[in-house]
Amino acid sequence: MVNRTKAKRGNLTPTISIPELRATFNGRVIAPGDLGYDEARTVFYGGIDRRPAVIIRVKDTADVSRVIVLARDTGLDLAVRSGGHSVAGHSISNGGIVLDLSDMRDLQIDVEGRTAWAEAGLTAADFTNAANAHGLAIGFGDTGSVGIGGLTLGGGVGYLVRKYGLTIDDLLAAEVVTADGQLLHVDSETHPDLFWALRGGGGNFGVVTRFKFRLHEVDSVFGGMLFLPATPDTIASFIALAEAASEELSTIANVATAPPMPFLPPEYIGKPVIMGMLVYAGDVDAGERVIAPFRALATPIADMVKPMKYPEIYPPEPEGYHPVAAARTMFVDSIDRAVAEMILDYLQASTGSMAVAQLRVLGGAMARVPADATAFAHRKSRIMVNVAALYERPEEKPTHEAWVTKFAAALLQSDSGAYVNFLGDEGEARVRAAYPESTWKRLQEIKARYDPTNLFHLNQNIPPQA
């Protein structure tokens, strides 16, 4: 019996044959009812329950081209999955095709040239561990399991952001399959418009199968987690120290109600704390001196800052961890004592299982790149803030969405931008906030050239210019 899945496209009803797809892709096809289907459709964030018509695990660019043509010809929605960390759930579709890159994990490191060609199915931890074997690194995000594909295309804000800039600032070239199924090599001289758009414009322009990165000499760092009591003074002072520190230091201050952790004294559980992550990419003795003022802000609750190999910055992730959260991302100009006090008031008013405000001081190398050099244009933004409330029951969602909306509105200052990689399913206005007007118009023009029918629309979408 032929197993066929139907997709409506206008008055036509195209079909796809699962058996034919299995033959075409040598069995690397997962359909509803298959063993492993539920696992294959599960993404990192919880609360996303979508059932694609088919998941195809591609092995090379020819496979990628075939899947793109299939989506174009059938009209089925096409989702592209690298690591499955899209906050909005764009890595999976309902009733459509999922192009799963997770089997494309080749990594070729040129140690002498300090460059690497990396396939898009690699995770940040995969790449970082392999590069560290040669004393080399690039700044990805703060989670080891995130795929390098989506992370890079949105910009890439990680633990080397002040020292070496965004991930895209070390992107030298890419190979991308466009909506017509063609494989293009893009760099600053070949298809420079597309290369510009890929650096911050997300997955709107094609499927990037390989990235060429510049690497830096980063073997060991001085860093780790520093837990401090959260008060208006310690929060404001932490941010002030992070802004004043040398560019070798990048930090994340997670201000939160402390969850149960084996290394935290019981009396701090449920109390506001700063879960600071500090990474000094330089001499260990200098790192000790730079981080000493952070340790002096208050008696540390827990201090895990030490010399470590760079890959150790990625903490272990619990198996099967799929957090459900209401969240917002934004930039702010400053965190003074009054803003810090407001942050604490909002966190303590949340009814979520955990409430957090994540504060990332930017600047440094990231800020020295001209705003129009890449599609990521928020080069002068000073502090990124992500606020979130974690919860467990779906019926709680409206309550926590209202809380984060009000919290973000209270935090709003002069910088109205947003980081596209941290946006949820928040509507067109929020996508527009990720790009200044001139950047948006240029992206629309490039989209019209490379994807005029908006085939790649399951993303923070930039529609082609009319």
Short mmCIF file of C-alpha atoms in Angstrom, two decimals:
data_model
loop_
_atom_site.label_atom_id
_atom_site.label_comp_id
_atom_site.label_asym_id
_atom_site.label_seq_id
_atom_site.Cartn_x
_atom_site.Cartn_y
_atom_site.Cartn_z
CA MET A 1 0.00 0.00 0.00
CA VAL A 2 1.42 3.36 -0.98
CA ASN A 3 1.82 5.76 1.93
CA ARG A 4 1.14 9.26 0.66
CA THR A 5 0.95 12.58 2.45
CA LYS A 6 -1.09 15.39 0.90
CA ALA A 7 -0.38 19.10 0.92
CA LYS A 8 -2.77 21.76 -0.28
CA ARG A 9 -1.43 24.41 -2.62
CA GLY A 10 -4.10 26.60 -4.14
CA ASN A 11 -6.57 24.32 -5.88
CA LEU A 12 -3.93 21.64 -6.40
CA THR A 13 -3.24 18.79 -4.03
CA PRO A 14 0.37 17.72 -4.53
CA THR A 15 1.46 14.49 -2.89
CA ILE A 16 4.66 13.07 -1.55
CA SER A 17 5.34 9.38 -1.39
CA ILE A 18 7.14 8.31 1.76
CA PRO A 19 8.40 5.04 0.17
CA GLU A 20 9.81 6.98 -2.77
CA LEU A 21 11.48 9.41 -0.41
CA ARG A 22 13.00 6.53 1.55
CA ALA A 23 14.49 5.20 -1.69
CA THR A 24 15.75 8.60 -2.77
CA PHE A 25 17.39 9.37 0.56
CA ASN A 26 18.59 5.85 1.38
CA GLY A 27 16.20 5.40 4.28
CA ARG A 28 17.10 8.63 6.09
CA VAL A 29 13.43 9.55 6.17
CA ILE A 30 11.25 9.62 9.27
CA ALA A 31 7.46 9.77 8.94
CA PRO A 32 4.52 9.67 11.37
CA GLY A 33 4.21 6.22 12.91
CA ASP A 34 7.91 5.44 12.55
CA LEU A 35 9.92 4.40 15.56
CA GLY A 36 11.83 7.51 16.57
CA TYR A 37 9.40 9.97 15.01
CA ASP A 38 8.50 11.60 18.31
CA GLU A 39 12.13 11.95 19.28
CA ALA A 40 13.03 13.36 15.86
CA ARG A 41 10.32 16.03 16.05
CA THR A 42 11.28 17.13 19.57
CA VAL A 43 13.16 20.41 19.75
CA PHE A 44 15.12 21.95 22.62
CA TYR A 45 12.36 24.14 24.03
CA GLY A 46 9.32 22.52 25.58
CA GLY A 47 5.72 23.40 24.79
CA ILE A 48 6.29 22.96 21.03
CA ASP A 49 4.26 20.00 19.77
CA ARG A 50 4.32 19.99 15.97
CA ARG A 51 3.89 17.02 13.69
CA PRO A 52 5.68 17.31 10.34
CA ALA A 53 4.64 15.16 7.38
CA VAL A 54 8.23 14.01 6.97
CA ILE A 55 11.67 14.56 8.47
CA ILE A 56 14.58 14.08 6.06
CA ARG A 57 18.10 13.74 7.45
CA VAL A 58 20.30 14.98 4.66
CA LYS A 59 23.89 13.81 4.18
CA ASP A 60 25.24 16.30 1.63
CA THR A 61 24.44 19.35 -0.48
CA ALA A 62 22.81 17.22 -3.18
CA ASP A 63 20.33 15.97 -0.59
CA VAL A 64 19.71 19.52 0.58
CA SER A 65 18.96 20.61 -2.97
CA ARG A 66 16.53 17.70 -3.46
CA VAL A 67 14.62 18.60 -0.30
CA ILE A 68 14.39 22.25 -1.28
CA VAL A 69 13.05 21.32 -4.72
CA LEU A 70 10.57 18.93 -3.07
CA ALA A 71 9.27 21.70 -0.83
CA ARG A 72 9.06 24.10 -3.74
CA ASP A 73 7.19 21.65 -5.96
CA THR A 74 4.72 20.43 -3.31
CA GLY A 75 4.10 23.69 -1.49
CA LEU A 76 4.74 22.04 1.87
CA ASP A 77 6.20 24.29 4.56
CA LEU A 78 9.95 23.80 4.84
CA ALA A 79 11.60 23.89 8.27
CA VAL A 80 15.40 23.77 8.51
CA ARG A 81 16.93 22.22 11.61
CA SER A 82 20.54 22.49 12.74
CA GLY A 83 20.50 22.06 16.52
CA GLY A 84 16.78 22.62 17.13
CA HIS A 85 17.22 25.61 19.47
CA SER A 86 14.91 28.09 17.73
CA VAL A 87 13.07 29.90 20.51
CA ALA A 88 10.04 30.24 18.24
CA GLY A 89 10.11 26.56 17.26
CA HIS A 90 11.03 27.26 13.63
CA SER A 91 13.13 24.06 13.55
CA ILE A 92 9.95 22.01 13.15
CA SER A 93 6.72 22.38 11.18
CA ASN A 94 3.14 21.20 11.32
CA GLY A 95 2.37 19.02 8.32
CA GLY A 96 5.43 20.12 6.39
CA ILE A 97 8.95 18.97 5.59
CA VAL A 98 11.82 19.16 8.05
CA LEU A 99 15.27 19.39 6.48
CA ASP A 100 17.40 17.98 9.31
CA LEU A 101 21.11 18.83 9.04
CA SER A 102 22.22 16.88 12.12
CA ASP A 103 24.08 14.23 10.10
CA MET A 104 26.20 16.86 8.32
CA ARG A 105 29.00 17.15 10.87
CA ASP A 106 32.24 17.27 8.93
CA LEU A 107 34.90 19.62 10.32
CA GLN A 108 38.15 20.44 8.55
CA ILE A 109 40.58 22.54 10.63
CA ASP A 110 43.56 24.27 9.04
CA VAL A 111 45.74 24.65 12.13
CA GLU A 112 48.47 26.71 10.49
CA GLY A 113 46.03 28.97 8.68
CA ARG A 114 43.76 29.17 11.73
CA THR A 115 40.60 28.57 9.73
CA ALA A 116 37.99 25.81 9.65
CA TRP A 117 35.30 24.58 7.27
CA ALA A 118 32.40 23.29 9.37
CA GLU A 119 29.19 21.62 8.27
CA ALA A 120 25.97 23.04 9.65
CA GLY A 121 24.92 19.98 11.65
CA LEU A 122 27.71 20.49 14.18
CA THR A 123 26.92 21.84 17.62
CA ALA A 124 28.86 24.53 19.41
CA ALA A 125 30.33 21.90 21.73
CA ASP A 126 31.33 19.64 18.81
CA PHE A 127 33.25 22.44 17.15
CA THR A 128 34.73 23.90 20.34
CA ASN A 129 36.07 20.57 21.58
CA ALA A 130 37.67 19.76 18.23
CA ALA A 131 39.25 23.19 17.86
CA ASN A 132 40.53 23.17 21.43
CA ALA A 133 42.63 20.11 20.64
CA HIS A 134 44.74 22.59 18.62
CA GLY A 135 44.51 25.46 21.12
CA LEU A 136 42.04 27.31 18.87
CA ALA A 137 38.53 28.67 19.31
CA ILE A 138 35.75 30.85 17.97
CA GLY A 139 33.03 32.47 20.03
CA PHE A 140 29.71 30.67 19.69
CA GLY A 141 26.85 30.94 22.20
CA ASP A 142 26.59 29.89 25.83
CA THR A 143 25.02 26.46 25.29
CA GLY A 144 26.98 23.50 23.97
CA SER A 145 24.06 21.77 22.26
CA VAL A 146 23.05 24.71 20.08
CA GLY A 147 23.60 24.14 16.37
CA ILE A 148 26.20 26.35 14.72
CA GLY A 149 23.84 26.95 11.77
CA GLY A 150 21.10 29.06 13.27
CA LEU A 151 23.41 30.58 15.86
CA THR A 152 25.82 31.89 13.24
CA LEU A 153 23.18 33.19 10.84
CA GLY A 154 21.60 35.32 13.56
CA GLY A 155 24.88 36.86 14.71
CA GLY A 156 26.31 34.71 17.49
CA VAL A 157 26.79 36.31 20.92
CA GLY A 158 29.08 34.22 23.11
CA TYR A 159 31.83 34.24 25.68
CA LEU A 160 34.39 35.85 23.35
CA VAL A 161 32.10 38.65 22.16
CA ARG A 162 34.14 41.48 23.70
CA LYS A 163 37.51 40.00 22.78
CA TYR A 164 36.80 38.82 19.22
CA GLY A 165 33.27 40.00 18.38
CA LEU A 166 30.26 38.07 17.14
CA THR A 167 30.47 34.68 15.47
CA ILE A 168 29.72 36.36 12.13
CA ASP A 169 32.75 38.61 12.57
CA ASP A 170 34.86 35.49 12.09
CA LEU A 171 32.80 34.12 9.19
CA LEU A 172 34.97 34.15 6.08
CA ALA A 173 32.78 32.27 3.61
CA ALA A 174 29.81 29.95 3.33
CA GLU A 175 28.26 27.42 1.01
CA VAL A 176 24.52 27.90 0.65
CA VAL A 177 21.79 26.15 -1.31
CA THR A 178 19.27 28.74 -2.48
CA ALA A 179 15.56 28.45 -3.24
CA ASP A 180 16.24 27.32 -6.81
CA GLY A 181 18.29 24.38 -5.55
CA GLN A 182 21.65 25.84 -6.60
CA LEU A 183 24.77 25.57 -4.45
CA LEU A 184 26.59 28.89 -4.16
CA HIS A 185 29.95 29.71 -2.61
CA VAL A 186 29.64 33.13 -1.01
CA ASP A 187 32.22 35.43 0.53
CA SER A 188 33.18 39.11 0.45
CA GLU A 189 33.98 38.93 -3.28
CA THR A 190 31.58 36.26 -4.59
CA HIS A 191 27.88 37.08 -4.09
CA PRO A 192 28.89 39.77 -1.54
CA ASP A 193 25.27 40.88 -1.12
CA LEU A 194 24.22 37.42 -0.01
CA PHE A 195 27.27 37.10 2.23
CA TRP A 196 26.30 40.38 3.90
CA ALA A 197 22.72 39.16 4.43
CA LEU A 198 23.75 35.80 5.87
CA ARG A 199 25.65 37.58 8.64
CA GLY A 200 22.66 38.40 10.83
CA GLY A 201 19.71 37.90 8.49
CA GLY A 202 18.91 34.41 9.77
CA GLY A 203 17.72 31.55 7.60
CA ASN A 204 15.82 33.72 5.14
CA PHE A 205 18.09 33.29 2.13
CA GLY A 206 18.85 29.60 1.79
CA VAL A 207 20.26 26.59 3.60
CA VAL A 208 23.88 27.08 4.59
CA THR A 209 25.58 23.70 4.48
CA ARG A 210 29.14 24.76 5.37
CA PHE A 211 30.77 27.72 7.09
CA LYS A 212 34.37 28.87 6.86
CA PHE A 213 35.48 30.44 10.14
CA ARG A 214 38.55 32.32 11.29
CA LEU A 215 39.93 30.79 14.50
CA HIS A 216 41.78 32.42 17.40
CA GLU A 217 44.43 31.16 19.76
CA VAL A 218 42.36 30.37 22.84
CA ASP A 219 43.37 27.28 24.76
CA SER A 220 42.67 27.86 28.44
CA VAL A 221 40.67 30.66 30.00
CA PHE A 222 40.08 31.90 33.53
CA GLY A 223 36.39 31.62 34.16
CA GLY A 224 33.38 29.81 35.50
CA MET A 225 30.34 30.47 37.64
CA LEU A 226 30.28 32.94 40.52
CA PHE A 227 27.17 33.02 42.72
CA LEU A 228 26.52 36.22 44.66
CA PRO A 229 23.57 37.53 46.66
CA ALA A 230 21.43 39.73 44.38
CA THR A 231 20.77 43.19 45.75
CA PRO A 232 20.34 46.47 43.90
CA ASP A 233 23.95 47.33 44.74
CA THR A 234 25.52 44.02 43.74
CA ILE A 235 23.61 43.90 40.43
CA ALA A 236 24.45 47.48 39.44
CA SER A 237 28.06 47.05 40.54
CA PHE A 238 28.45 43.75 38.66
CA ILE A 239 27.35 45.48 35.43
CA ALA A 240 29.58 48.49 36.07
CA LEU A 241 32.59 46.23 36.62
CA ALA A 242 31.80 44.24 33.48
CA GLU A 243 31.61 47.41 31.39
CA ALA A 244 34.87 48.78 32.82
CA ALA A 245 36.81 45.51 32.54
CA SER A 246 39.32 44.80 29.79
CA GLU A 247 37.93 43.30 26.61
CA GLU A 248 39.38 39.90 27.47
CA LEU A 249 36.48 39.52 29.91
CA SER A 250 32.96 38.64 28.76
CA THR A 251 30.22 38.09 31.32
CA ILE A 252 26.64 36.99 31.77
CA ALA A 253 24.78 37.94 34.93
CA ASN A 254 21.73 35.76 35.44
CA VAL A 255 19.70 37.43 38.16
CA ALA A 256 17.22 34.85 39.36
CA THR A 257 15.43 33.21 42.20
CA ALA A 258 17.91 30.50 43.11
CA PRO A 259 16.84 27.01 42.03
CA PRO A 260 17.80 23.94 44.08
CA MET A 261 21.43 23.15 43.31
CA PRO A 262 23.66 20.75 45.24
CA PHE A 263 26.38 23.35 45.78
CA LEU A 264 24.04 26.09 47.07
CA PRO A 265 23.33 26.36 50.82
CA PRO A 266 19.64 25.60 51.53
CA GLU A 267 19.01 29.08 52.93
CA TYR A 268 19.60 30.62 49.49
CA ILE A 269 17.11 28.47 47.60
CA GLY A 270 14.28 30.68 46.35
CA LYS A 271 16.21 33.84 47.21
CA PRO A 272 17.46 36.31 44.57
CA VAL A 273 21.01 35.57 43.45
CA ILE A 274 23.39 36.57 40.70
CA MET A 275 24.48 33.47 38.80
CA GLY A 276 27.44 35.09 37.12
CA MET A 277 29.31 33.47 34.25
CA LEU A 278 32.70 35.02 33.66
CA VAL A 279 35.24 34.14 30.96
CA TYR A 280 38.61 35.90 30.79
CA ALA A 281 40.35 35.00 27.53
CA GLY A 282 43.88 35.87 28.48
CA ASP A 283 46.66 35.35 30.99
CA VAL A 284 45.50 33.51 34.13
CA ASP A 285 47.20 35.90 36.56
CA ALA A 286 45.65 38.87 34.78
CA GLY A 287 42.30 37.09 34.90
CA GLU A 288 42.61 36.68 38.67
CA ARG A 289 43.14 40.43 39.00
CA VAL A 290 40.26 41.36 36.70
CA ILE A 291 37.78 39.04 38.39
CA ALA A 292 38.84 39.90 41.97
CA PRO A 293 36.52 42.95 42.17
CA PHE A 294 33.54 40.76 41.25
CA ARG A 295 34.39 38.40 44.08
CA ALA A 296 34.63 41.39 46.41
CA LEU A 297 31.10 42.62 45.70
CA ALA A 298 29.77 40.32 48.44
CA THR A 299 30.75 37.10 50.11
CA PRO A 300 30.32 34.57 47.29
CA ILE A 301 27.67 31.92 47.81
CA ALA A 302 29.59 29.63 45.48
CA ASP A 303 32.78 30.32 43.54
CA MET A 304 33.71 28.03 40.65
CA VAL A 305 35.88 30.50 38.76
CA LYS A 306 39.22 28.88 37.92
CA PRO A 307 41.64 28.18 35.07
CA MET A 308 39.92 25.83 32.61
CA LYS A 309 40.07 24.62 29.06
CA TYR A 310 37.80 26.77 26.93
CA PRO A 311 35.24 24.00 26.17
CA GLU A 312 34.53 23.70 29.91
CA ILE A 313 32.55 26.93 29.68
CA TYR A 314 29.64 24.86 28.40
CA PRO A 315 27.96 23.38 31.47
CA PRO A 316 26.52 19.87 31.22
CA GLU A 317 22.88 19.81 30.16
CA PRO A 318 20.42 17.45 31.85
CA GLU A 319 19.22 14.76 29.46
CA GLY A 320 15.67 15.35 28.35
CA TYR A 321 15.69 18.96 29.53
CA HIS A 322 13.08 20.92 27.54
CA PRO A 323 12.28 24.17 29.37
CA VAL A 324 8.98 25.94 28.82
CA ALA A 325 9.18 29.68 29.28
CA ALA A 326 7.64 33.02 28.47
CA ALA A 327 10.53 35.24 27.41
CA ARG A 328 11.50 38.59 25.87
CA THR A 329 14.79 39.93 24.55
CA MET A 330 15.93 43.55 24.29
CA PHE A 331 18.84 45.93 24.61
CA VAL A 332 19.23 48.57 27.31
CA ASP A 333 21.64 51.46 27.77
CA SER A 334 22.42 51.02 31.46
CA ILE A 335 21.64 49.08 34.62
CA ASP A 336 21.89 51.44 37.57
CA ARG A 337 20.73 50.86 41.12
CA ALA A 338 17.14 51.94 40.37
CA VAL A 339 16.87 49.58 37.38
CA ALA A 340 18.42 46.78 39.44
CA GLU A 341 15.86 47.34 42.18
CA MET A 342 13.05 47.17 39.62
CA ILE A 343 14.48 43.91 38.24
CA LEU A 344 14.38 42.38 41.71
CA ASP A 345 10.82 43.58 42.28
CA TYR A 346 9.63 41.94 39.06
CA LEU A 347 11.47 38.69 39.72
CA GLN A 348 10.01 38.39 43.19
CA ALA A 349 6.50 39.08 41.82
CA SER A 350 6.70 36.25 39.28
CA THR A 351 4.72 33.07 39.94
CA GLY A 352 6.86 31.02 37.57
CA SER A 353 8.82 28.02 38.76
CA MET A 354 11.87 30.19 38.08
CA ALA A 355 12.16 33.81 37.00
CA VAL A 356 15.32 35.28 35.53
CA ALA A 357 16.76 38.43 34.03
CA GLN A 358 19.89 37.71 32.00
CA LEU A 359 22.20 40.68 31.59
CA ARG A 360 25.03 40.58 29.01
CA VAL A 361 27.44 43.47 28.75
CA LEU A 362 28.52 43.93 25.13
CA GLY A 363 30.95 46.37 23.53
CA GLY A 364 34.60 45.70 22.78
CA ALA A 365 35.41 44.08 19.44
CA MET A 366 31.73 43.69 18.56
CA ALA A 367 31.22 47.46 18.76
CA ARG A 368 34.16 48.31 16.50
CA VAL A 369 32.56 46.73 13.43
CA PRO A 370 30.62 49.32 11.38
CA ALA A 371 26.84 48.98 11.78
CA ASP A 372 26.33 48.52 8.04
CA ALA A 373 29.08 45.90 7.59
CA THR A 374 26.71 43.01 8.36
CA ALA A 375 22.98 42.45 8.65
CA PHE A 376 23.44 42.41 12.42
CA ALA A 377 23.45 46.17 12.95
CA HIS A 378 23.19 46.63 16.73
CA ARG A 379 26.90 47.25 17.12
CA LYS A 380 26.56 50.10 19.61
CA SER A 381 24.05 48.35 21.87
CA ARG A 382 25.57 48.23 25.31
CA ILE A 383 23.69 45.58 27.29
CA MET A 384 21.48 42.71 26.14
CA VAL A 385 18.69 41.73 28.51
CA ASN A 386 16.61 38.55 28.33
CA VAL A 387 13.78 38.14 30.81
CA ALA A 388 11.98 34.86 31.28
CA ALA A 389 9.57 32.97 33.51
CA LEU A 390 9.76 29.18 33.42
CA TYR A 391 6.56 27.25 34.03
CA GLU A 392 5.15 23.74 33.72
CA ARG A 393 1.41 23.84 33.01
CA PRO A 394 0.15 25.15 29.63
CA GLU A 395 -2.76 26.96 31.27
CA GLU A 396 -0.22 29.20 33.05
CA LYS A 397 1.06 30.69 29.78
CA PRO A 398 -1.17 33.82 29.68
CA THR A 399 -0.10 34.79 33.20
CA HIS A 400 3.61 34.53 32.45
CA GLU A 401 3.31 36.14 29.01
CA ALA A 402 1.64 39.12 30.66
CA TRP A 403 4.43 39.27 33.24
CA VAL A 404 7.29 39.28 30.71
CA THR A 405 5.48 41.82 28.51
CA LYS A 406 5.07 44.19 31.44
CA PHE A 407 8.63 43.55 32.65
CA ALA A 408 10.14 44.29 29.24
CA ALA A 409 8.08 47.47 28.90
CA ALA A 410 9.34 48.66 32.29
CA LEU A 411 12.94 48.01 31.27
CA LEU A 412 12.68 49.80 27.91
CA GLN A 413 15.16 52.65 27.47
CA SER A 414 16.38 54.42 24.33
CA ASP A 415 17.59 51.27 22.52
CA SER A 416 14.51 49.65 20.96
CA GLY A 417 16.38 46.94 19.05
CA ALA A 418 16.27 43.18 19.50
CA TYR A 419 18.60 40.24 18.87
CA VAL A 420 16.97 38.03 16.26
CA ASN A 421 18.28 34.73 17.67
CA PHE A 422 16.45 35.27 20.97
CA LEU A 423 13.10 36.32 19.52
CA GLY A 424 10.15 34.03 20.09
CA ASP A 425 6.94 33.92 18.06
CA GLU A 426 6.19 37.58 18.71
CA GLY A 427 4.92 38.99 15.42
CA GLU A 428 6.23 41.12 12.57
CA ALA A 429 6.88 44.24 14.64
CA ARG A 430 9.38 42.41 16.80
CA VAL A 431 11.15 40.97 13.76
CA ARG A 432 11.40 44.51 12.41
CA ALA A 433 12.94 45.58 15.73
CA ALA A 434 15.88 43.29 15.00
CA TYR A 435 16.85 45.42 11.99
CA PRO A 436 17.12 49.19 11.46
CA GLU A 437 15.03 50.48 8.57
CA SER A 438 17.89 50.74 6.07
CA THR A 439 19.08 47.22 6.96
CA TRP A 440 15.53 45.87 6.62
CA LYS A 441 15.07 47.36 3.15
CA ARG A 442 18.41 45.99 1.95
CA LEU A 443 17.54 42.55 3.32
CA GLN A 444 14.18 42.63 1.52
CA GLU A 445 15.90 43.47 -1.76
CA ILE A 446 18.34 40.58 -1.36
CA LYS A 447 15.52 38.26 -0.33
CA ALA A 448 13.67 39.17 -3.54
CA ARG A 449 16.71 38.17 -5.59
CA TYR A 450 17.46 34.87 -3.90
CA ASP A 451 14.05 33.75 -2.58
CA PRO A 452 11.33 35.69 -4.41
CA THR A 453 8.53 33.29 -3.39
CA ASN A 454 9.53 33.29 0.29
CA LEU A 455 10.13 29.54 0.32
CA PHE A 456 12.27 30.06 3.42
CA HIS A 457 9.60 31.59 5.65
CA LEU A 458 9.72 29.41 8.77
CA ASN A 459 12.09 31.80 10.51
CA GLN A 460 12.03 35.34 11.82
CA ASN A 461 10.78 36.20 8.39
CA ILE A 462 11.95 38.92 6.08
CA PRO A 463 9.46 38.98 3.17
CA PRO A 464 10.82 39.76 -0.30
CA GLN A 465 10.44 43.34 -1.41
CA ALA A 466 7.21 43.70 -3.39
#
